[in-house]
Amino acid sequence: MPQARHQEKVRRLLDSYGRTYAEEAGIRLRNTPQPLYRLLVLAVLLSARIRSGIALAAARALYDAGLGDPKRMAAATWQSRVDALGRGGYRRYDERTSTQLGDGAELLISTYGGDLRRLREEADGDAGALRRLLRKFPGLGPAGADIFLREVQGVWPEVAPYLDGKALEGARRLGLPDEPGKLARLAGDADPAVFAAALVRLALEKKTPGQGVTG
């Protein structure tokens, strides 16, 4: 029956691709200020036209440089941010991104006291409002806001299921329904952020998906 076949595809998908981008960047995501801020930075980095592996390495390099919270990011010199991005291989957009990260940190501090949970409170459980508020941060356009919301839904459950266009593209590629509610039911008790990331990873894979996922 189709339901059982779809659930088996979901299981194989999660076995093959079930890892969030935050996890890959070394972020232990919790509903606390520092990991939420690190996710915001990661979303900015992933928004550029650059390979995800480079963005992930740059996120780790910024953290290793002590720039894991908005106060330190804002206080750092422009050049120190450029240097950290460069160590992560993020060279094509390093100067512009350094400015965006500094300005974004200052905006977060001045508007929300450096705590993205206050942005969450302002949105009052509305994913659309969250998306609009996130887009006020420099360098975080529609794609970046989607990245943040896909990843944060595991700790902000009111957002789930957040399956944007890229995730739905992965679902279509796998022969699954491309309606978020139906997909969420197929995923069962799987972490919604992990499920969304798995669909996105499949959508971004250039080669034809392996038989182990689609068969």
C-alpha positions as a printed Julia matrix, in Angstrom:
215×3 Matrix{Float64}:
  0.0    0.0    0.0
  1.28   3.53  -0.81
  1.4    4.68   2.82
  3.7    1.86   3.82
  5.96   2.44   0.79
  6.17   6.14   1.6
  7.05   5.45   5.22
  9.78   3.07   4.12
 11.2    5.79   1.84
 11.18   8.22   4.75
 13.02   5.71   6.93
 15.69   5.21   4.26
 15.95   8.95   3.71
 16.59   9.56   7.39
 19.12   6.75   7.52
 21.04   8.27   4.61
 20.63  12.02   5.15
 19.32  12.48   8.69
 21.6   15.18  10.05
 20.85  18.86  10.56
 23.19  21.54   9.27
 23.47  22.92  12.8
 24.74  19.56  14.02
 27.27  19.43  11.2
 28.48  22.91  12.18
 29.05  21.72  15.74
 26.03  23.55  17.19
 24.22  21.71  19.98
 20.96  23.47  19.36
 18.92  24.36  22.42
 16.48  27.14  23.23
 19.21  29.28  24.8
 20.83  32.46  23.49
 24.23  31.27  22.27
 23.23  28.26  20.15
 20.32  30.21  18.68
 22.71  33.0   17.74
 25.17  30.55  16.23
 22.31  29.16  14.13
 21.48  32.69  12.95
 25.1   33.18  11.86
 25.06  29.81  10.1
 21.91  30.78   8.22
 23.6   33.99   7.03
 26.63  32.03   5.85
 24.55  29.4    4.07
 22.56  32.11   2.28
 25.45  33.06   0.0
 26.1   31.33  -3.31
 28.79  29.14  -1.83
 29.15  25.45  -1.11
 27.51  24.4    2.13
 30.71  22.72   3.3
 32.54  26.03   3.17
 29.74  27.82   5.04
 29.82  25.15   7.75
 33.59  25.4    8.06
 33.34  29.19   8.31
 30.74  28.9   11.08
 33.1   26.67  13.05
 36.0   29.06  12.41
 34.03  32.03  13.76
 33.2   30.07  16.9
 36.81  28.97  17.34
 37.79  32.65  17.08
 35.54  33.41  20.08
 32.75  34.96  18.01
 29.95  32.72  19.23
 27.74  35.39  20.77
 26.47  38.75  19.51
 28.42  40.9   21.98
 31.74  39.43  20.93
 30.77  39.53  17.26
 29.83  43.21  17.51
 32.96  44.07  19.51
 35.32  42.29  17.09
 37.08  44.3   14.43
 35.93  44.01  10.86
 39.3   42.54   9.93
 39.2   39.89  12.64
 35.85  38.7   11.3
 37.27  38.66   7.76
 40.28  36.66   8.97
 38.09  34.09  10.75
 35.91  33.67   7.66
 39.03  33.24   5.56
 40.3   30.47   7.83
 37.07  28.66   7.1
 37.61  29.09   3.36
 34.81  31.68   3.07
 36.82  34.08   0.9
 34.59  35.13  -1.96
 32.07  36.9    0.29
 34.23  37.49   3.36
 34.31  41.31   3.35
 30.6   41.81   2.77
 29.7   39.05   5.23
 31.98  40.52   7.91
 30.02  43.76   7.7
 26.68  41.93   7.75
 27.63  39.88  10.81
 28.77  42.97  12.71
 25.65  44.92  11.82
 23.41  41.95  12.56
 24.95  41.44  15.99
 24.39  45.1   16.83
 20.77  44.86  15.65
 20.19  41.77  17.79
 21.63  43.48  20.85
 19.76  46.75  20.39
 16.4   45.17  19.51
 16.32  41.96  21.52
 19.05  42.31  24.12
 21.1   39.72  22.22
 18.49  37.0   22.78
 16.57  35.52  19.84
 13.99  34.1   22.24
 12.64  37.64  22.49
 12.17  37.66  18.73
 10.25  34.42  19.16
  8.05  36.05  21.78
  7.38  39.01  19.51
  6.2   36.66  16.74
  3.78  35.01  19.2
  3.85  31.58  17.61
  3.37  32.75  14.03
  5.89  31.32  11.55
  5.17  34.03   9.01
  5.89  36.73  11.58
  9.11  34.96  12.54
 10.18  34.89   8.92
  9.51  38.61   8.49
 11.42  39.49  11.66
 14.38  37.31  10.71
 14.66  39.0    7.34
 15.5   42.28   9.08
 18.96  40.89   9.83
 21.58  41.88   7.23
 22.39  39.05   4.85
 19.33  37.02   5.8
 16.98  37.0    2.84
 14.09  34.62   2.18
 16.37  31.6    1.76
 18.3   32.37   4.94
 15.13  32.82   6.97
 13.91  29.46   5.66
 17.2   27.83   6.68
 16.92  29.19  10.21
 13.28  28.11  10.59
 13.89  24.64   9.16
 16.66  24.08  11.68
 15.06  25.72  14.73
 11.74  23.87  14.55
 13.11  21.1   16.75
 13.37  23.53  19.68
 10.64  25.97  18.61
  7.85  23.42  18.05
  5.27  26.02  17.09
  7.16  26.4   13.8
  6.83  22.72  12.85
  6.3   21.36  10.34
  8.45  23.91   8.48
  9.08  22.48   5.04
 10.0   25.19   2.57
 10.3   24.98  -1.2
 13.7   23.29  -1.14
 12.49  20.59   1.28
  9.38  20.01  -0.83
 11.62  19.68  -3.88
 13.36  16.83  -2.08
 10.01  15.23  -1.29
  8.97  15.35  -4.96
 12.29  13.85  -5.98
 11.63  10.96  -3.63
  8.08  10.47  -4.9
  6.51  11.65  -1.64
  3.56  14.04  -1.24
  4.66  17.66  -1.4
  2.19  18.92   1.21
  3.77  19.72   4.6
  1.02  18.19   6.73
  1.06  14.89   4.85
  4.85  14.76   4.97
  4.86  15.42   8.7
  2.49  12.51   9.25
  4.75  10.24   7.22
  7.73  11.32   9.31
  5.94  10.27  12.49
  7.96  11.01  15.6
 11.16  11.89  13.72
 12.74  15.21  14.67
 11.14  17.7   12.25
 14.42  19.58  11.78
 16.25  16.37  10.9
 13.51  15.39   8.46
 13.55  18.8    6.78
 17.35  18.77   6.51
 17.28  15.28   5.0
 14.84  16.4    2.31
 16.97  19.45   1.53
 20.15  17.38   1.31
 18.43  15.06  -1.15
 17.18  18.02  -3.2
 20.7   19.44  -3.4
 22.35  16.17  -4.35
 23.49  16.45  -7.95
 23.62  12.76  -8.81
 20.56  10.57  -9.07
 19.49   9.37  -5.61
 20.65   5.87  -4.79
 18.39   2.83  -4.86
 18.74   2.61  -1.09
 16.63   5.75  -0.7
 14.22   5.63  -3.64
 13.7    1.95  -4.09
